[in-house]
Amino acid sequence: MGRFFLVLGVLVALTVLLFIPIFLETDAHYDMNRRKFTFAVYLYKFIKLIGGYASTYQGGIALHVSEKKAILIPYAQMNNERKKFSFLKTFRLRSLILTTETGAEYLLPTSLAHGILRTYFFIIGGRKERIENNLWLTDGDVLRISFHCVFFFNLFILLCNFIKFLKEKLKILWLKNIKKSTT
């Protein structure tokens, strides 16, 4: 009888771990005049996963995550990374707050971007209570963008997408082997 409850407990724990939502919150700020892009990613609002600022260097982008540590991403590597398994497909957008402070020069493109983001949010099933767009018009050549996004996913969605990725890779390898054997 004890073994039955152990197996049942393990199955219930695995089910809870697979289907409990995991929330990621992202805060970012871009200032065109200072040429700074700062960011922070939190797990459940209070566990900081990564944060810092991004800047460009001669051959790519540097993510400064601490005073002494920077992650260098060459431009050539970005294209290769794009083709690998993407975690971004597994995230679901829950809420979005976008604030833009701009001068008259950038008013039309930023208002267009706000409209496109708002439309995209509603297309993917977002509710109007979970999106906020603020567009502030200021004097001068200014462009500051701040946003706060909340994403969620669960391990089941991640596992399904990973299995699809593996299935596609195996299919490609299998087709390559068939071509080699027939030629």
PDB file of C-alpha atoms in Angstrom:
ATOM      1  CA  MET A   1       0.000   0.000   0.000  1.00  0.00           C
ATOM      2  CA  GLY A   2       2.902   2.356   0.745  1.00  0.00           C
ATOM      3  CA  ARG A   3       4.366   1.863  -2.729  1.00  0.00           C
ATOM      4  CA  PHE A   4       1.028   2.844  -4.296  1.00  0.00           C
ATOM      5  CA  PHE A   5       0.958   6.149  -2.422  1.00  0.00           C
ATOM      6  CA  LEU A   6       4.598   6.815  -3.320  1.00  0.00           C
ATOM      7  CA  VAL A   7       3.895   6.312  -7.031  1.00  0.00           C
ATOM      8  CA  LEU A   8       0.724   8.378  -6.759  1.00  0.00           C
ATOM      9  CA  GLY A   9       2.604  11.166  -4.964  1.00  0.00           C
ATOM     10  CA  VAL A  10       5.347  11.189  -7.599  1.00  0.00           C
ATOM     11  CA  LEU A  11       2.756  11.341 -10.406  1.00  0.00           C
ATOM     12  CA  VAL A  12       0.905  14.211  -8.728  1.00  0.00           C
ATOM     13  CA  ALA A  13       4.183  16.111  -8.141  1.00  0.00           C
ATOM     14  CA  LEU A  14       5.239  15.651 -11.776  1.00  0.00           C
ATOM     15  CA  THR A  15       1.838  16.796 -12.991  1.00  0.00           C
ATOM     16  CA  VAL A  16       1.986  19.914 -10.822  1.00  0.00           C
ATOM     17  CA  LEU A  17       5.540  20.695 -11.967  1.00  0.00           C
ATOM     18  CA  LEU A  18       4.593  20.243 -15.632  1.00  0.00           C
ATOM     19  CA  PHE A  19       1.505  22.425 -15.563  1.00  0.00           C
ATOM     20  CA  ILE A  20       2.178  25.141 -12.963  1.00  0.00           C
ATOM     21  CA  PRO A  21       2.722  28.475 -14.752  1.00  0.00           C
ATOM     22  CA  ILE A  22       6.158  30.084 -14.569  1.00  0.00           C
ATOM     23  CA  PHE A  23       6.069  33.877 -14.808  1.00  0.00           C
ATOM     24  CA  LEU A  24       8.902  35.997 -16.221  1.00  0.00           C
ATOM     25  CA  GLU A  25       8.816  39.763 -15.906  1.00  0.00           C
ATOM     26  CA  THR A  26      10.934  41.984 -18.110  1.00  0.00           C
ATOM     27  CA  ASP A  27      11.711  45.634 -17.512  1.00  0.00           C
ATOM     28  CA  ALA A  28      13.634  47.571 -20.145  1.00  0.00           C
ATOM     29  CA  HIS A  29      14.489  51.183 -20.879  1.00  0.00           C
ATOM     30  CA  TYR A  30      16.064  52.691 -23.985  1.00  0.00           C
ATOM     31  CA  ASP A  31      17.385  56.252 -24.169  1.00  0.00           C
ATOM     32  CA  MET A  32      18.420  57.366 -27.645  1.00  0.00           C
ATOM     33  CA  ASN A  33      20.430  60.422 -26.524  1.00  0.00           C
ATOM     34  CA  ARG A  34      22.520  58.493 -24.002  1.00  0.00           C
ATOM     35  CA  ARG A  35      22.718  55.422 -26.274  1.00  0.00           C
ATOM     36  CA  LYS A  36      21.790  53.128 -23.401  1.00  0.00           C
ATOM     37  CA  PHE A  37      19.549  50.092 -23.280  1.00  0.00           C
ATOM     38  CA  THR A  38      19.016  48.720 -19.782  1.00  0.00           C
ATOM     39  CA  PHE A  39      17.130  45.546 -18.960  1.00  0.00           C
ATOM     40  CA  ALA A  40      16.192  43.188 -16.153  1.00  0.00           C
ATOM     41  CA  VAL A  41      14.467  39.800 -16.177  1.00  0.00           C
ATOM     42  CA  TYR A  42      12.768  38.512 -13.035  1.00  0.00           C
ATOM     43  CA  LEU A  43      11.256  35.161 -12.148  1.00  0.00           C
ATOM     44  CA  TYR A  44       8.004  35.585 -10.192  1.00  0.00           C
ATOM     45  CA  LYS A  45       8.680  39.342  -9.674  1.00  0.00           C
ATOM     46  CA  PHE A  46      11.423  38.961  -7.093  1.00  0.00           C
ATOM     47  CA  ILE A  47      14.117  36.530  -8.295  1.00  0.00           C
ATOM     48  CA  LYS A  48      16.434  38.448 -10.617  1.00  0.00           C
ATOM     49  CA  LEU A  49      17.707  36.175 -13.391  1.00  0.00           C
ATOM     50  CA  ILE A  50      19.730  38.693 -15.398  1.00  0.00           C
ATOM     51  CA  GLY A  51      20.010  42.435 -15.687  1.00  0.00           C
ATOM     52  CA  GLY A  52      22.319  45.165 -16.835  1.00  0.00           C
ATOM     53  CA  TYR A  53      22.757  47.211 -19.954  1.00  0.00           C
ATOM     54  CA  ALA A  54      23.606  46.587 -23.584  1.00  0.00           C
ATOM     55  CA  SER A  55      26.052  48.489 -25.742  1.00  0.00           C
ATOM     56  CA  THR A  56      27.661  47.945 -29.111  1.00  0.00           C
ATOM     57  CA  TYR A  57      31.303  47.194 -29.795  1.00  0.00           C
ATOM     58  CA  GLN A  58      33.288  46.831 -33.024  1.00  0.00           C
ATOM     59  CA  GLY A  59      31.981  43.373 -33.990  1.00  0.00           C
ATOM     60  CA  GLY A  60      28.719  42.940 -32.106  1.00  0.00           C
ATOM     61  CA  ILE A  61      26.745  43.614 -28.948  1.00  0.00           C
ATOM     62  CA  ALA A  62      28.004  43.501 -25.352  1.00  0.00           C
ATOM     63  CA  LEU A  63      25.592  42.706 -22.526  1.00  0.00           C
ATOM     64  CA  HIS A  64      27.064  44.121 -19.311  1.00  0.00           C
ATOM     65  CA  VAL A  65      25.557  42.024 -16.534  1.00  0.00           C
ATOM     66  CA  SER A  66      27.845  43.233 -13.723  1.00  0.00           C
ATOM     67  CA  GLU A  67      30.671  45.689 -13.208  1.00  0.00           C
ATOM     68  CA  LYS A  68      33.303  43.138 -14.250  1.00  0.00           C
ATOM     69  CA  LYS A  69      31.350  40.771 -16.487  1.00  0.00           C
ATOM     70  CA  ALA A  70      30.043  41.277 -20.026  1.00  0.00           C
ATOM     71  CA  ILE A  71      28.576  38.779 -22.456  1.00  0.00           C
ATOM     72  CA  LEU A  72      29.850  39.421 -25.986  1.00  0.00           C
ATOM     73  CA  ILE A  73      27.593  38.445 -28.868  1.00  0.00           C
ATOM     74  CA  PRO A  74      29.220  38.845 -32.316  1.00  0.00           C
ATOM     75  CA  TYR A  75      26.927  39.846 -35.177  1.00  0.00           C
ATOM     76  CA  ALA A  76      27.906  36.706 -37.122  1.00  0.00           C
ATOM     77  CA  GLN A  77      26.864  34.473 -34.209  1.00  0.00           C
ATOM     78  CA  MET A  78      23.398  36.071 -33.983  1.00  0.00           C
ATOM     79  CA  ASN A  79      22.304  34.524 -37.274  1.00  0.00           C
ATOM     80  CA  ASN A  80      23.481  31.066 -36.184  1.00  0.00           C
ATOM     81  CA  GLU A  81      21.738  31.367 -32.798  1.00  0.00           C
ATOM     82  CA  ARG A  82      18.498  32.269 -34.531  1.00  0.00           C
ATOM     83  CA  LYS A  83      18.370  28.854 -36.214  1.00  0.00           C
ATOM     84  CA  LYS A  84      18.685  26.862 -32.998  1.00  0.00           C
ATOM     85  CA  PHE A  85      15.876  25.846 -30.645  1.00  0.00           C
ATOM     86  CA  SER A  86      14.071  28.990 -29.582  1.00  0.00           C
ATOM     87  CA  PHE A  87      12.573  29.357 -26.142  1.00  0.00           C
ATOM     88  CA  LEU A  88      10.698  32.436 -27.359  1.00  0.00           C
ATOM     89  CA  LYS A  89       8.080  30.279 -29.065  1.00  0.00           C
ATOM     90  CA  THR A  90       7.072  28.829 -25.710  1.00  0.00           C
ATOM     91  CA  PHE A  91       6.392  32.148 -23.966  1.00  0.00           C
ATOM     92  CA  ARG A  92       2.880  33.573 -23.832  1.00  0.00           C
ATOM     93  CA  LEU A  93       2.500  37.327 -23.394  1.00  0.00           C
ATOM     94  CA  ARG A  94       0.314  38.118 -20.395  1.00  0.00           C
ATOM     95  CA  SER A  95       0.584  41.882 -19.971  1.00  0.00           C
ATOM     96  CA  LEU A  96       2.384  44.802 -21.538  1.00  0.00           C
ATOM     97  CA  ILE A  97       3.026  48.360 -20.371  1.00  0.00           C
ATOM     98  CA  LEU A  98       4.751  50.602 -22.912  1.00  0.00           C
ATOM     99  CA  THR A  99       5.693  54.219 -22.273  1.00  0.00           C
ATOM    100  CA  THR A 100       7.351  56.338 -24.943  1.00  0.00           C
ATOM    101  CA  GLU A 101       8.620  59.876 -24.493  1.00  0.00           C
ATOM    102  CA  THR A 102       9.380  61.458 -27.835  1.00  0.00           C
ATOM    103  CA  GLY A 103       9.837  64.697 -29.688  1.00  0.00           C
ATOM    104  CA  ALA A 104       7.838  65.701 -32.745  1.00  0.00           C
ATOM    105  CA  GLU A 105      10.411  64.129 -35.073  1.00  0.00           C
ATOM    106  CA  TYR A 106       9.657  60.562 -33.911  1.00  0.00           C
ATOM    107  CA  LEU A 107       5.948  61.024 -33.142  1.00  0.00           C
ATOM    108  CA  LEU A 108       4.552  59.351 -36.263  1.00  0.00           C
ATOM    109  CA  PRO A 109       6.740  56.177 -36.164  1.00  0.00           C
ATOM    110  CA  THR A 110       6.241  55.703 -32.417  1.00  0.00           C
ATOM    111  CA  SER A 111       2.470  56.167 -32.595  1.00  0.00           C
ATOM    112  CA  LEU A 112       2.401  53.672 -35.469  1.00  0.00           C
ATOM    113  CA  ALA A 113       4.483  51.209 -33.409  1.00  0.00           C
ATOM    114  CA  HIS A 114       2.111  51.641 -30.444  1.00  0.00           C
ATOM    115  CA  GLY A 115      -0.855  50.863 -32.695  1.00  0.00           C
ATOM    116  CA  ILE A 116       0.829  47.776 -34.156  1.00  0.00           C
ATOM    117  CA  LEU A 117       1.804  46.453 -30.701  1.00  0.00           C
ATOM    118  CA  ARG A 118      -1.696  47.024 -29.383  1.00  0.00           C
ATOM    119  CA  THR A 119      -3.218  45.228 -32.389  1.00  0.00           C
ATOM    120  CA  TYR A 120      -0.770  42.314 -32.042  1.00  0.00           C
ATOM    121  CA  PHE A 121      -1.574  42.013 -28.336  1.00  0.00           C
ATOM    122  CA  PHE A 122      -5.290  41.732 -29.079  1.00  0.00           C
ATOM    123  CA  ILE A 123      -4.703  39.267 -31.947  1.00  0.00           C
ATOM    124  CA  ILE A 124      -2.855  36.862 -29.656  1.00  0.00           C
ATOM    125  CA  GLY A 125      -5.758  36.961 -27.205  1.00  0.00           C
ATOM    126  CA  GLY A 126      -4.789  39.698 -24.761  1.00  0.00           C
ATOM    127  CA  ARG A 127      -7.395  41.549 -22.748  1.00  0.00           C
ATOM    128  CA  LYS A 128      -7.695  45.324 -22.679  1.00  0.00           C
ATOM    129  CA  GLU A 129      -7.102  45.431 -18.910  1.00  0.00           C
ATOM    130  CA  ARG A 130      -3.615  43.978 -19.405  1.00  0.00           C
ATOM    131  CA  ILE A 131      -2.177  46.479 -21.871  1.00  0.00           C
ATOM    132  CA  GLU A 132      -1.227  50.073 -21.308  1.00  0.00           C
ATOM    133  CA  ASN A 133       0.217  52.418 -23.913  1.00  0.00           C
ATOM    134  CA  ASN A 134       1.530  55.857 -22.946  1.00  0.00           C
ATOM    135  CA  LEU A 135       2.857  58.252 -25.567  1.00  0.00           C
ATOM    136  CA  TRP A 136       4.308  61.489 -24.206  1.00  0.00           C
ATOM    137  CA  LEU A 137       5.202  64.345 -26.522  1.00  0.00           C
ATOM    138  CA  THR A 138       8.111  66.490 -25.329  1.00  0.00           C
ATOM    139  CA  ASP A 139      10.141  69.333 -26.698  1.00  0.00           C
ATOM    140  CA  GLY A 140      13.354  68.566 -28.569  1.00  0.00           C
ATOM    141  CA  ASP A 141      15.092  65.573 -30.107  1.00  0.00           C
ATOM    142  CA  VAL A 142      14.196  62.959 -27.477  1.00  0.00           C
ATOM    143  CA  LEU A 143      13.323  59.283 -27.687  1.00  0.00           C
ATOM    144  CA  ARG A 144      12.950  57.271 -24.486  1.00  0.00           C
ATOM    145  CA  ILE A 145      11.150  53.950 -24.456  1.00  0.00           C
ATOM    146  CA  SER A 146      10.265  52.022 -21.303  1.00  0.00           C
ATOM    147  CA  PHE A 147       8.370  48.783 -21.186  1.00  0.00           C
ATOM    148  CA  HIS A 148       7.311  46.158 -18.732  1.00  0.00           C
ATOM    149  CA  CYS A 149       6.206  42.746 -20.021  1.00  0.00           C
ATOM    150  CA  VAL A 150       4.956  39.691 -18.204  1.00  0.00           C
ATOM    151  CA  PHE A 151       5.366  36.330 -19.936  1.00  0.00           C
ATOM    152  CA  PHE A 152       4.360  32.908 -18.742  1.00  0.00           C
ATOM    153  CA  PHE A 153       5.036  29.360 -19.754  1.00  0.00           C
ATOM    154  CA  ASN A 154       4.994  25.932 -18.200  1.00  0.00           C
ATOM    155  CA  LEU A 155       7.285  22.970 -18.520  1.00  0.00           C
ATOM    156  CA  PHE A 156       4.717  21.018 -20.537  1.00  0.00           C
ATOM    157  CA  ILE A 157       4.708  23.654 -23.325  1.00  0.00           C
ATOM    158  CA  LEU A 158       8.502  23.772 -23.217  1.00  0.00           C
ATOM    159  CA  LEU A 159       8.756  19.979 -23.405  1.00  0.00           C
ATOM    160  CA  CYS A 160       6.286  19.791 -26.335  1.00  0.00           C
ATOM    161  CA  ASN A 161       8.197  22.409 -28.321  1.00  0.00           C
ATOM    162  CA  PHE A 162      11.507  20.691 -27.582  1.00  0.00           C
ATOM    163  CA  ILE A 163      10.102  17.370 -28.820  1.00  0.00           C
ATOM    164  CA  LYS A 164       8.875  19.076 -32.016  1.00  0.00           C
ATOM    165  CA  PHE A 165      12.346  20.571 -32.481  1.00  0.00           C
ATOM    166  CA  LEU A 166      14.009  17.164 -32.039  1.00  0.00           C
ATOM    167  CA  LYS A 167      11.517  15.574 -34.414  1.00  0.00           C
ATOM    168  CA  GLU A 168      12.337  18.124 -37.122  1.00  0.00           C
ATOM    169  CA  LYS A 169      16.094  17.656 -36.634  1.00  0.00           C
ATOM    170  CA  LEU A 170      15.750  13.864 -36.826  1.00  0.00           C
ATOM    171  CA  LYS A 171      13.655  14.212 -39.976  1.00  0.00           C
ATOM    172  CA  ILE A 172      16.353  16.379 -41.593  1.00  0.00           C
ATOM    173  CA  LEU A 173      19.082  13.904 -40.621  1.00  0.00           C
ATOM    174  CA  TRP A 174      17.003  10.993 -41.897  1.00  0.00           C
ATOM    175  CA  LEU A 175      16.421  12.719 -45.253  1.00  0.00           C
ATOM    176  CA  LYS A 176      20.159  13.443 -45.556  1.00  0.00           C
ATOM    177  CA  ASN A 177      20.985   9.780 -44.907  1.00  0.00           C
ATOM    178  CA  ILE A 178      18.432   8.638 -47.515  1.00  0.00           C
ATOM    179  CA  LYS A 179      19.924  11.025 -50.113  1.00  0.00           C
ATOM    180  CA  LYS A 180      23.425   9.724 -49.355  1.00  0.00           C
ATOM    181  CA  SER A 181      22.349   6.097 -49.656  1.00  0.00           C
ATOM    182  CA  THR A 182      20.515   6.593 -52.950  1.00  0.00           C
ATOM    183  CA  THR A 183      23.305   8.512 -54.688  1.00  0.00           C
TER     184      THR A 183
END
